[in-house]
């Protein structure tokens, strides 16, 4: 009877409490997801992830297997930390924060995670922000002076290892997290605090594989890489005597790097050069008589260049082995290499100034410089100026041409840039190298210069009339369209131009190289190829094609020289005659066999492979960041104690009341 009486009383108390405290909220929370949504706020941001090489790790990760939960504090108010904390850092303080982490071990041990603020107003105030080295990828340089500073403001912090999670916040999330930090500061003595929960647990951390060789062996990581694309105009006919034409190789890159994985836009470096090449190809595709050019034009867009020149090195490796990926090309026929680098910041006082960085003097190099001058002369009204880079420079700047020079020191080449002796891009390899960092008129000018220069070089003629060159005109609106597609989320990869060729898997572009999936192939499964390479392949295949019957594909492309383009858009593509190929881009120190990756021993015949770090990216299950209010543990313990006390006192009261009632009943 005692237990029954206690149960009835407890139900009554619960019912009274529920009716008093929850009546007004009963219609607001109708399900468990509603309750979770009211308690937890998912924060939009971009993570710094764990990357590995043969000697160790770089990047960021949770320190162990569990999520990290820590209250949010602003760095400016975090001189002395007494508990694990989430540090909210402004761009102004980013360098100072990481310097303090390096120099103050007592401070570093209490850093639970880092949140970097976003904001265009801060970006406009900064004089520069680059976390890459002062000489990016110096170990691959073809010359000895690797202490030269091409990127003077570079801090090199993106190449360090951090044992805590880091996120770049979106603009919206920045204001929310600031409010949370201020709230915590104002309520220091309160029993609750707003905390950030980091879910950035890496598989390599779980498995204890802390370098590329061990993580590849245990399948806890994948190699950095992807697919480069090359195309020829006009298409190469291997059965024709014209297949032995000398080759003019026009080169650009499609990948960039950043401390934050998915915020690697690289607007000036290198996407301005990529857009320049695409627009130049478009302009040349409208020129009559390309079949009669004295030399073969070949366009190559590399990926993986920011991570040890993966694309260009693998391209040269495939050429050495005459693989299917480079079928129709011969390395001995390459006459000169014309690379388009960073060209988006060349405008100054109405003049578009470009600098030609050259390899050692040779007849082919002089021919390229002369072609640039002739092209410039035909564009006098456009305010374009071309200058040979300062002879005091140690050599060419960081570029794909370095891979060609390390392979063959005698090769002729020119790199077109918007700088002379140091980078003009003050946000090199950072998330701030975005659309606002470049000028469309500079890219239009560069595309005009490149298109006419390539035509002059391929024509192999000594005299050109301005009338002929004036027929080669670039589409300025295409420049604007490509900038919107490749450098902005609106419209981003959902733009009409991209959707004309492919069905993109995402909207917001990011030019981080990513990882290579499955077995590398010159005809990869489309799902293993990123949106941008697939778009480039289709775009180039169409622009460099010659008229054909235009049969519906993929089943009706009977000619061996035909390709099926635009097959993703409605399941029915078009057959075109074009020489356009994918080339796998990954380290020459790696081999895929038996469904796994193996690291090859260094080979003295591959000097760049000897210094190749062999970059990999850790696998992970999920990446997440959310914020919620958490009660202090001491307060939780106090509540538990109070609850137990109330329960005990209630039981005692019940016993006393029952005894009193029984006594009263006996007296009656």
XYZ file of C-alpha atoms in Angstrom:
668
model
C 0.000 0.000 0.000
C 2.954 2.300 0.738
C 4.295 2.002 -2.837
C 0.882 2.555 -4.409
C 0.295 5.704 -2.411
C 3.767 7.036 -3.337
C 3.143 6.358 -7.031
C -0.189 8.246 -7.036
C 1.342 11.240 -5.308
C 4.306 11.318 -7.712
C 2.023 11.227 -10.769
C 0.005 14.074 -9.336
C 3.107 16.234 -8.793
C 4.402 15.528 -12.301
C 1.037 16.381 -13.830
C 0.822 19.660 -11.948
C 4.400 20.633 -12.912
C 3.833 19.757 -16.581
C 0.597 21.691 -16.818
C 2.156 24.778 -15.270
C 5.439 24.876 -17.227
C 4.689 23.451 -20.652
C 1.193 24.602 -21.602
C 2.333 27.474 -23.799
C 5.022 25.360 -25.584
C 2.951 22.269 -26.301
C 2.082 23.368 -29.811
C 5.623 24.481 -30.659
C 7.483 21.156 -30.341
C 5.580 18.464 -32.183
C 8.431 15.989 -32.785
C 11.929 14.979 -31.708
C 13.526 16.811 -34.712
C 11.685 19.977 -33.604
C 13.140 19.558 -30.137
C 16.658 19.011 -31.510
C 16.330 22.024 -33.787
C 15.333 24.199 -30.846
C 18.297 22.983 -28.799
C 21.086 22.730 -31.397
C 22.047 25.184 -34.133
C 24.018 23.768 -37.067
C 26.710 26.280 -38.053
C 27.645 26.903 -41.678
C 31.383 26.838 -42.295
C 34.373 25.396 -44.112
C 36.704 22.960 -42.327
C 40.472 22.654 -42.275
C 41.070 18.901 -42.683
C 43.903 16.460 -42.090
C 46.382 15.953 -44.944
C 49.356 13.625 -44.850
C 52.654 13.100 -46.671
C 55.544 10.663 -46.394
C 57.018 12.467 -43.397
C 53.934 13.359 -41.361
C 50.760 15.414 -41.178
C 49.474 18.933 -41.813
C 46.092 20.570 -41.363
C 43.542 20.104 -38.608
C 41.613 17.407 -36.783
C 39.960 16.563 -33.492
C 42.758 15.319 -31.219
C 41.067 11.976 -30.548
C 38.103 9.797 -31.414
C 35.444 11.932 -29.713
C 33.726 15.217 -30.473
C 35.194 18.359 -28.932
C 32.801 20.539 -26.891
C 34.039 23.847 -25.495
C 32.613 27.285 -24.573
C 33.128 30.101 -27.073
C 35.475 32.986 -26.242
C 36.916 35.760 -28.368
C 40.671 35.663 -28.896
C 41.009 39.279 -27.814
C 39.673 38.256 -24.381
C 41.511 34.948 -24.117
C 44.876 35.982 -22.682
C 44.759 33.277 -20.024
C 42.597 30.209 -20.491
C 41.568 28.141 -17.480
C 39.520 25.537 -19.344
C 39.198 23.991 -22.790
C 37.801 26.745 -25.026
C 36.615 27.458 -28.562
C 38.542 30.498 -29.787
C 36.705 32.936 -32.072
C 39.394 34.696 -34.139
C 39.160 37.649 -36.521
C 41.210 37.792 -39.714
C 43.264 40.601 -38.177
C 44.299 38.315 -35.317
C 44.748 35.075 -37.287
C 48.544 35.254 -37.511
C 48.815 36.391 -33.868
C 46.667 33.495 -32.685
C 48.744 30.806 -34.392
C 51.954 32.484 -33.275
C 50.696 32.304 -29.681
C 49.733 28.638 -30.146
C 53.304 27.936 -31.276
C 55.019 29.930 -28.534
C 52.722 29.475 -25.519
C 52.216 25.777 -24.762
C 50.069 26.530 -21.707
C 47.688 28.498 -23.933
C 47.750 25.853 -26.666
C 46.704 23.021 -24.327
C 43.404 24.788 -23.630
C 42.529 25.446 -27.293
C 39.621 23.114 -28.034
C 38.887 24.497 -31.504
C 39.164 27.576 -33.699
C 36.481 29.540 -35.539
C 37.651 32.162 -38.044
C 35.347 35.079 -38.736
C 34.300 36.076 -42.266
C 33.354 39.504 -43.556
C 33.986 41.604 -46.647
C 34.668 44.695 -44.533
C 37.608 42.941 -42.857
C 38.864 41.668 -46.227
C 38.920 45.204 -47.611
C 40.994 46.407 -44.652
C 43.672 43.716 -44.970
C 46.850 44.507 -46.865
C 47.445 40.846 -47.513
C 46.707 37.352 -46.269
C 48.587 34.314 -47.560
C 49.250 31.159 -45.544
C 51.464 29.612 -48.226
C 55.262 29.818 -48.268
C 57.291 32.782 -49.504
C 58.522 30.560 -52.356
C 55.644 28.131 -52.948
C 56.824 24.587 -53.720
C 60.450 25.692 -53.805
C 61.724 22.099 -53.680
C 60.457 21.600 -57.250
C 62.306 24.641 -58.578
C 64.575 24.094 -61.617
C 67.065 26.630 -60.234
C 69.121 26.837 -57.044
C 67.949 30.120 -55.501
C 65.051 28.712 -53.471
C 65.298 31.468 -50.852
C 63.832 33.985 -53.289
C 60.520 35.461 -52.102
C 57.901 35.362 -54.838
C 55.225 35.618 -52.135
C 56.737 37.976 -49.517
C 53.666 38.042 -47.257
C 53.437 34.246 -47.097
C 53.464 32.863 -43.551
C 53.636 29.144 -44.433
C 51.052 28.302 -41.744
C 48.951 26.109 -44.038
C 51.775 23.546 -44.063
C 51.773 23.043 -40.258
C 50.055 20.383 -38.162
C 47.355 21.508 -35.699
C 45.910 19.092 -33.152
C 42.573 20.876 -32.866
C 39.620 21.443 -35.250
C 39.338 24.685 -37.230
C 36.487 26.140 -39.279
C 36.040 29.227 -41.430
C 32.602 30.626 -40.596
C 30.105 31.856 -43.168
C 29.070 35.506 -42.972
C 25.767 34.611 -41.278
C 27.411 32.267 -38.777
C 30.029 34.882 -37.889
C 27.457 37.275 -36.415
C 25.741 34.422 -34.534
C 28.991 33.192 -32.968
C 30.011 36.725 -32.008
C 26.750 37.077 -30.103
C 27.369 33.757 -28.355
C 30.897 34.787 -27.316
C 29.702 38.157 -25.990
C 26.889 36.428 -24.101
C 29.415 34.118 -22.423
C 31.628 37.063 -21.473
C 28.707 38.948 -19.903
C 27.529 35.903 -17.934
C 30.797 34.535 -16.595
C 29.197 33.576 -13.264
C 26.146 31.985 -14.829
C 25.582 28.237 -14.674
C 25.150 27.961 -18.470
C 27.413 28.761 -21.444
C 27.105 28.663 -25.234
C 29.447 25.968 -26.533
C 30.659 24.831 -29.961
C 30.656 21.127 -30.748
C 33.253 20.039 -33.321
C 32.834 16.760 -35.185
C 36.078 16.606 -37.147
C 37.292 13.121 -36.305
C 39.685 11.779 -38.936
C 40.070 8.083 -39.781
C 43.859 8.428 -39.697
C 43.620 9.644 -36.089
C 41.419 6.693 -35.143
C 43.750 4.182 -36.807
C 46.990 5.826 -35.698
C 48.256 6.143 -39.290
C 50.169 9.407 -39.347
C 51.898 9.408 -42.741
C 50.890 8.675 -46.337
C 52.527 5.280 -46.629
C 50.893 3.849 -43.506
C 47.451 5.358 -44.143
C 47.383 4.090 -47.748
C 48.345 0.639 -46.482
C 45.525 0.688 -43.924
C 43.065 2.366 -46.370
C 42.386 5.300 -44.027
C 43.250 7.916 -46.664
C 43.242 8.523 -50.421
C 45.814 10.242 -52.685
C 45.275 13.846 -53.689
C 44.544 14.013 -57.388
C 41.926 14.115 -60.093
C 41.805 14.511 -63.858
C 43.541 16.997 -66.138
C 42.094 17.688 -69.592
C 43.802 18.281 -72.938
C 42.451 19.051 -76.388
C 43.802 19.855 -79.850
C 42.646 22.264 -82.528
C 42.178 21.097 -85.185
C 41.671 17.456 -84.046
C 44.720 15.226 -84.532
C 44.462 12.647 -87.288
C 47.042 10.001 -86.408
C 46.864 8.482 -89.897
C 47.724 11.773 -91.553
C 51.207 13.136 -92.209
C 50.059 16.244 -90.344
C 50.225 14.252 -87.090
C 53.963 14.963 -87.125
C 53.453 18.743 -86.927
C 55.403 20.654 -84.305
C 53.252 21.399 -81.230
C 52.469 24.698 -79.542
C 51.398 23.704 -76.020
C 49.125 26.215 -74.247
C 48.841 25.468 -70.509
C 46.720 26.589 -67.546
C 45.746 25.164 -64.140
C 42.336 24.472 -62.632
C 43.139 23.853 -58.936
C 44.020 26.091 -56.023
C 44.742 25.592 -52.312
C 43.666 27.104 -49.021
C 43.887 26.448 -45.292
C 40.165 25.633 -45.493
C 39.453 22.686 -47.809
C 36.247 23.757 -49.542
C 37.045 27.459 -49.760
C 39.773 27.264 -52.407
C 38.514 29.543 -55.161
C 41.866 30.812 -56.435
C 40.282 33.593 -58.506
C 43.543 35.215 -59.591
C 45.797 32.237 -59.000
C 45.093 30.259 -61.147
C 41.447 30.588 -62.332
C 42.012 33.899 -64.142
C 44.508 32.017 -66.332
C 42.072 29.136 -66.847
C 39.290 31.484 -67.972
C 41.759 33.282 -70.241
C 42.647 30.021 -71.984
C 39.004 28.928 -72.360
C 38.012 32.270 -73.904
C 41.057 32.172 -76.209
C 40.056 28.673 -77.382
C 36.545 29.942 -78.043
C 37.930 32.843 -80.102
C 40.210 30.545 -82.139
C 37.355 28.107 -82.786
C 35.677 30.769 -84.958
C 38.760 31.357 -87.125
C 38.708 29.978 -90.672
C 41.489 27.791 -92.052
C 42.863 26.270 -88.843
C 43.486 23.017 -90.749
C 46.169 24.802 -92.737
C 48.206 26.047 -89.777
C 51.865 25.071 -89.894
C 51.888 23.838 -86.277
C 49.471 21.949 -84.044
C 47.745 23.826 -81.214
C 47.277 21.745 -78.058
C 45.607 23.038 -74.897
C 46.222 21.418 -71.496
C 44.485 22.263 -68.219
C 46.224 20.624 -65.278
C 44.885 19.781 -61.835
C 46.897 19.033 -58.699
C 49.467 21.725 -59.473
C 49.148 23.276 -56.009
C 50.220 19.955 -54.451
C 53.528 19.111 -56.082
C 52.617 19.706 -59.741
C 50.699 16.420 -59.831
C 48.994 17.134 -63.160
C 51.968 18.295 -65.209
C 54.301 15.623 -63.793
C 51.815 12.832 -64.496
C 51.174 14.262 -67.991
C 54.893 14.083 -68.777
C 55.044 10.590 -67.265
C 52.199 9.432 -69.533
C 54.000 10.968 -72.532
C 57.122 8.979 -71.666
C 55.077 5.771 -71.638
C 52.938 6.618 -74.720
C 49.756 5.836 -72.783
C 46.207 6.054 -74.131
C 45.658 9.241 -72.139
C 48.082 11.152 -74.404
C 47.467 9.214 -77.607
C 48.354 11.475 -80.546
C 50.993 13.518 -78.706
C 54.761 13.196 -78.870
C 56.999 14.957 -76.371
C 59.755 15.394 -78.969
C 57.403 17.483 -81.128
C 56.710 20.131 -78.462
C 58.072 23.357 -79.913
C 57.260 25.670 -77.044
C 55.093 25.910 -73.934
C 52.937 28.982 -73.372
C 51.519 29.017 -69.840
C 48.847 31.430 -68.660
C 49.262 32.075 -64.952
C 47.750 34.825 -62.774
C 46.426 37.526 -65.089
C 43.385 38.902 -63.245
C 45.060 41.873 -61.543
C 46.908 43.443 -64.465
C 44.874 46.655 -64.685
C 46.548 49.828 -63.421
C 45.396 53.305 -64.449
C 43.609 51.866 -67.454
C 46.659 49.941 -68.719
C 46.621 46.146 -68.727
C 50.234 45.203 -68.021
C 51.490 41.642 -68.461
C 54.917 40.154 -67.888
C 56.507 37.346 -69.907
C 58.680 35.090 -67.734
C 60.895 33.017 -69.994
C 63.125 29.982 -69.894
C 66.715 30.344 -71.113
C 67.213 32.250 -74.354
C 66.552 30.225 -77.500
C 65.188 30.713 -80.977
C 61.797 29.305 -79.911
C 61.648 31.586 -76.859
C 62.480 34.632 -78.970
C 59.824 33.563 -81.451
C 57.227 33.453 -78.656
C 58.240 36.880 -77.353
C 58.050 38.270 -80.869
C 54.576 36.767 -81.323
C 53.457 38.440 -78.090
C 54.729 41.810 -79.337
C 52.979 41.410 -82.686
C 49.748 40.482 -80.900
C 50.145 43.488 -78.615
C 50.681 45.745 -81.612
C 47.424 44.549 -83.148
C 45.619 45.433 -79.890
C 46.941 48.990 -79.474
C 43.504 50.479 -78.874
C 42.930 48.046 -75.973
C 45.641 49.541 -73.753
C 47.645 46.321 -73.438
C 51.316 46.333 -72.477
C 53.596 43.289 -72.561
C 57.024 43.380 -70.895
C 59.750 40.788 -70.488
C 60.204 39.988 -66.784
C 63.179 41.408 -64.907
C 66.418 39.628 -65.754
C 67.408 39.755 -62.068
C 64.672 37.233 -61.246
C 66.178 33.835 -60.394
C 64.078 32.170 -63.090
C 60.440 31.506 -63.882
C 57.895 31.870 -61.029
C 56.120 28.840 -59.505
C 54.275 27.300 -62.461
C 53.641 24.075 -64.385
C 56.532 25.019 -66.669
C 58.843 24.094 -63.777
C 57.865 20.438 -64.254
C 58.716 20.647 -67.953
C 62.083 22.252 -67.177
C 62.976 19.633 -64.562
C 62.171 17.000 -67.194
C 64.025 18.768 -70.005
C 66.129 21.823 -69.151
C 66.351 22.762 -72.832
C 62.621 23.156 -73.416
C 61.401 26.556 -74.538
C 58.617 28.229 -72.618
C 56.978 31.451 -71.505
C 54.729 32.076 -68.486
C 52.362 35.036 -68.815
C 51.685 36.715 -65.460
C 50.320 39.957 -64.009
C 53.484 40.472 -61.912
C 57.189 40.995 -62.497
C 59.364 40.091 -59.492
C 56.805 39.378 -56.719
C 53.155 38.297 -56.678
C 50.633 41.094 -57.053
C 48.046 38.717 -55.613
C 48.109 39.560 -51.910
C 45.722 36.674 -51.135
C 47.672 33.893 -52.855
C 46.370 30.447 -51.837
C 43.898 31.804 -49.309
C 40.097 31.837 -49.112
C 40.203 35.579 -49.838
C 41.380 35.081 -53.430
C 37.800 35.364 -54.630
C 35.786 37.128 -57.313
C 36.421 40.558 -55.775
C 40.170 40.052 -56.221
C 40.186 40.139 -60.046
C 39.106 42.375 -62.904
C 37.176 41.027 -65.884
C 38.719 43.581 -68.255
C 42.182 42.207 -67.399
C 41.053 38.694 -68.376
C 39.493 39.954 -71.616
C 42.786 41.655 -72.480
C 44.817 38.550 -71.592
C 42.536 36.300 -73.670
C 42.848 38.636 -76.677
C 46.629 38.637 -76.345
C 46.852 34.850 -75.903
C 44.477 33.972 -78.752
C 46.374 36.100 -81.270
C 49.786 34.979 -79.975
C 48.868 31.305 -80.334
C 47.570 31.884 -83.852
C 50.809 33.637 -84.813
C 52.941 30.818 -83.357
C 50.877 28.094 -85.024
C 50.856 29.865 -88.381
C 54.636 29.724 -88.545
C 54.737 32.866 -90.681
C 57.127 35.773 -90.345
C 54.796 38.553 -91.514
C 51.278 39.181 -90.284
C 48.859 41.835 -91.327
C 46.753 43.498 -88.655
C 43.724 42.746 -90.802
C 44.129 38.982 -90.310
C 44.678 39.266 -86.567
C 41.696 41.598 -86.177
C 39.422 38.726 -87.158
C 40.382 36.983 -83.892
C 38.122 38.552 -81.262
C 37.240 37.288 -77.813
C 33.755 37.187 -76.331
C 33.797 39.545 -73.334
C 30.408 38.275 -72.137
C 31.833 34.739 -72.006
C 34.482 36.023 -69.570
C 31.786 37.422 -67.276
C 29.761 34.216 -67.573
C 32.712 31.979 -66.716
C 33.614 34.166 -63.740
C 30.068 33.803 -62.403
C 30.088 30.042 -62.975
C 33.524 29.244 -61.557
C 33.975 31.865 -58.838
C 30.595 32.497 -57.251
C 27.773 30.533 -55.659
C 25.191 32.540 -57.586
C 24.700 31.209 -60.154
C 27.819 29.062 -59.612
C 27.939 25.677 -61.304
C 24.175 25.888 -61.768
C 24.764 28.554 -64.429
C 23.359 28.018 -67.923
C 26.792 27.531 -69.511
C 27.799 24.662 -67.214
C 24.349 23.035 -67.312
C 24.504 23.147 -71.115
C 27.251 20.512 -70.868
C 26.850 18.615 -67.566
C 24.550 18.045 -64.597
C 26.614 19.475 -61.714
C 26.553 17.726 -58.345
C 26.986 20.995 -56.424
C 26.347 24.702 -56.919
C 29.129 26.501 -55.061
C 32.469 25.995 -56.855
C 35.663 25.067 -55.031
C 38.918 24.418 -56.831
C 40.571 22.191 -54.240
C 42.024 19.208 -56.121
C 40.228 16.565 -54.040
C 41.147 12.881 -54.016
C 41.356 10.405 -56.867
C 38.699 7.693 -56.700
C 38.970 4.185 -58.081
C 41.527 3.050 -60.633
C 43.006 5.912 -62.708
C 41.917 5.784 -66.353
C 41.907 7.864 -69.521
C 38.196 7.006 -69.728
C 37.114 7.338 -66.130
C 33.675 6.676 -64.701
C 31.978 10.141 -64.776
C 31.045 9.879 -61.100
C 34.750 9.781 -60.241
C 35.449 13.040 -62.095
C 34.702 16.413 -60.494
C 32.204 18.906 -61.900
C 34.838 21.333 -63.188
C 36.970 18.769 -65.111
C 33.807 17.287 -66.669
C 32.670 20.736 -67.748
C 36.101 21.550 -69.189
C 36.227 18.254 -71.107
C 32.829 18.887 -72.719
C 33.537 22.586 -73.375
C 36.901 21.918 -75.039
C 35.598 18.920 -76.987
C 32.876 21.056 -78.523
C 35.014 24.149 -79.180
C 37.847 22.185 -80.821
C 35.609 19.832 -82.831
C 35.049 19.829 -86.576
C 31.556 19.590 -88.107
C 30.111 16.076 -88.240
C 26.769 14.415 -88.754
C 25.909 15.136 -85.154
C 24.459 11.702 -84.330
C 22.750 11.157 -81.005
C 24.953 9.279 -78.524
C 26.312 7.501 -76.522
C 25.459 4.499 -78.724
C 25.873 5.972 -82.215
C 29.407 7.441 -82.245
C 30.752 4.938 -84.785
C 33.885 6.844 -85.814
C 36.910 6.180 -83.590
C 37.689 9.915 -83.603
C 34.215 10.824 -82.345
C 33.334 11.745 -78.786
C 29.952 11.946 -77.070
C 29.466 15.362 -75.466
C 26.610 16.836 -73.408
C 25.356 13.334 -72.579
C 24.584 14.271 -68.955
C 22.062 16.997 -69.659
C 19.199 14.865 -70.973
C 20.744 11.448 -71.419
C 21.209 12.062 -75.139
C 24.436 13.715 -76.182
C 25.880 14.640 -79.554
C 28.725 12.937 -81.442
C 31.568 15.260 -82.448
C 34.968 14.731 -84.025
C 37.464 15.994 -81.468
C 40.789 15.085 -79.873
C 40.000 15.698 -76.220
C 41.210 13.462 -73.402
C 41.283 13.042 -69.656
C 44.695 12.491 -68.070
C 44.820 11.109 -64.508
C 46.649 13.459 -62.134
C 48.343 11.876 -59.127
C 51.832 11.388 -57.738
C 54.381 9.588 -59.910
C 55.445 7.838 -56.681
C 52.119 5.987 -56.485
C 50.795 2.862 -58.185
C 47.276 1.430 -58.085
C 47.167 -2.353 -58.057
C 44.947 -5.021 -56.521
C 42.359 -2.354 -55.641
C 44.787 -0.427 -53.421
C 47.508 2.232 -53.563
C 51.182 1.511 -53.052
C 54.091 3.935 -52.603
C 56.944 3.318 -55.053
C 60.596 3.675 -54.139
C 62.338 6.894 -55.295
C 63.698 6.781 -58.830
C 66.741 8.853 -59.770
C 65.356 9.238 -63.305
C 62.452 11.222 -61.810
C 64.100 14.167 -59.993
C 60.773 15.719 -58.993
C 59.598 12.347 -57.694
C 62.659 12.259 -55.427
C 61.306 15.288 -53.515
C 57.605 14.427 -53.915
C 55.848 14.538 -50.504
C 53.092 12.182 -51.833
C 50.077 14.037 -50.484
C 47.025 12.184 -49.204
C 43.811 13.218 -47.455
C 42.403 11.404 -44.444
C 39.026 9.699 -44.740
C 36.243 10.725 -42.365
C 32.679 9.659 -41.574
C 31.094 13.074 -41.107
C 32.174 16.667 -40.558
C 29.971 18.934 -38.490
C 29.850 22.033 -36.329
C 26.973 23.053 -34.098
C 26.325 25.414 -31.187
C 24.099 24.967 -28.152
C 23.698 26.064 -24.545
C 25.220 23.746 -21.979
C 24.825 23.777 -18.199
C 27.881 23.721 -15.983
C 28.742 20.228 -14.695
C 28.766 21.466 -11.096
C 25.274 22.836 -11.574
C 24.153 19.494 -13.024
C 25.537 17.745 -9.940
C 23.743 20.244 -7.712
C 20.470 19.595 -9.511
C 20.970 15.859 -9.104
C 21.629 16.304 -5.396
C 18.580 18.561 -5.038
C 16.435 16.033 -6.880
C 17.597 13.224 -4.628
C 16.961 15.397 -1.570
C 13.432 16.240 -2.720
C 12.745 12.568 -3.392
C 13.977 11.508 0.051
C 12.098 14.300 1.822
C 8.959 13.462 -0.139
C 9.219 9.824 0.899
C 9.715 10.807 4.541
C 6.733 13.160 4.311
C 4.616 10.368 2.842
C 5.594 8.004 5.677
C 4.802 10.652 8.315
C 1.486 11.587 6.693
C 0.514 7.925 6.359
C 1.335 7.273 10.017
C -0.667 10.323 11.019
C -3.652 9.231 8.893
C -3.506 5.671 10.280
C -3.398 7.019 13.828
C -6.369 9.292 13.146
C -8.379 6.438 11.650
C -7.691 4.188 14.691
C -8.883 6.940 17.046
C -12.118 7.198 15.061
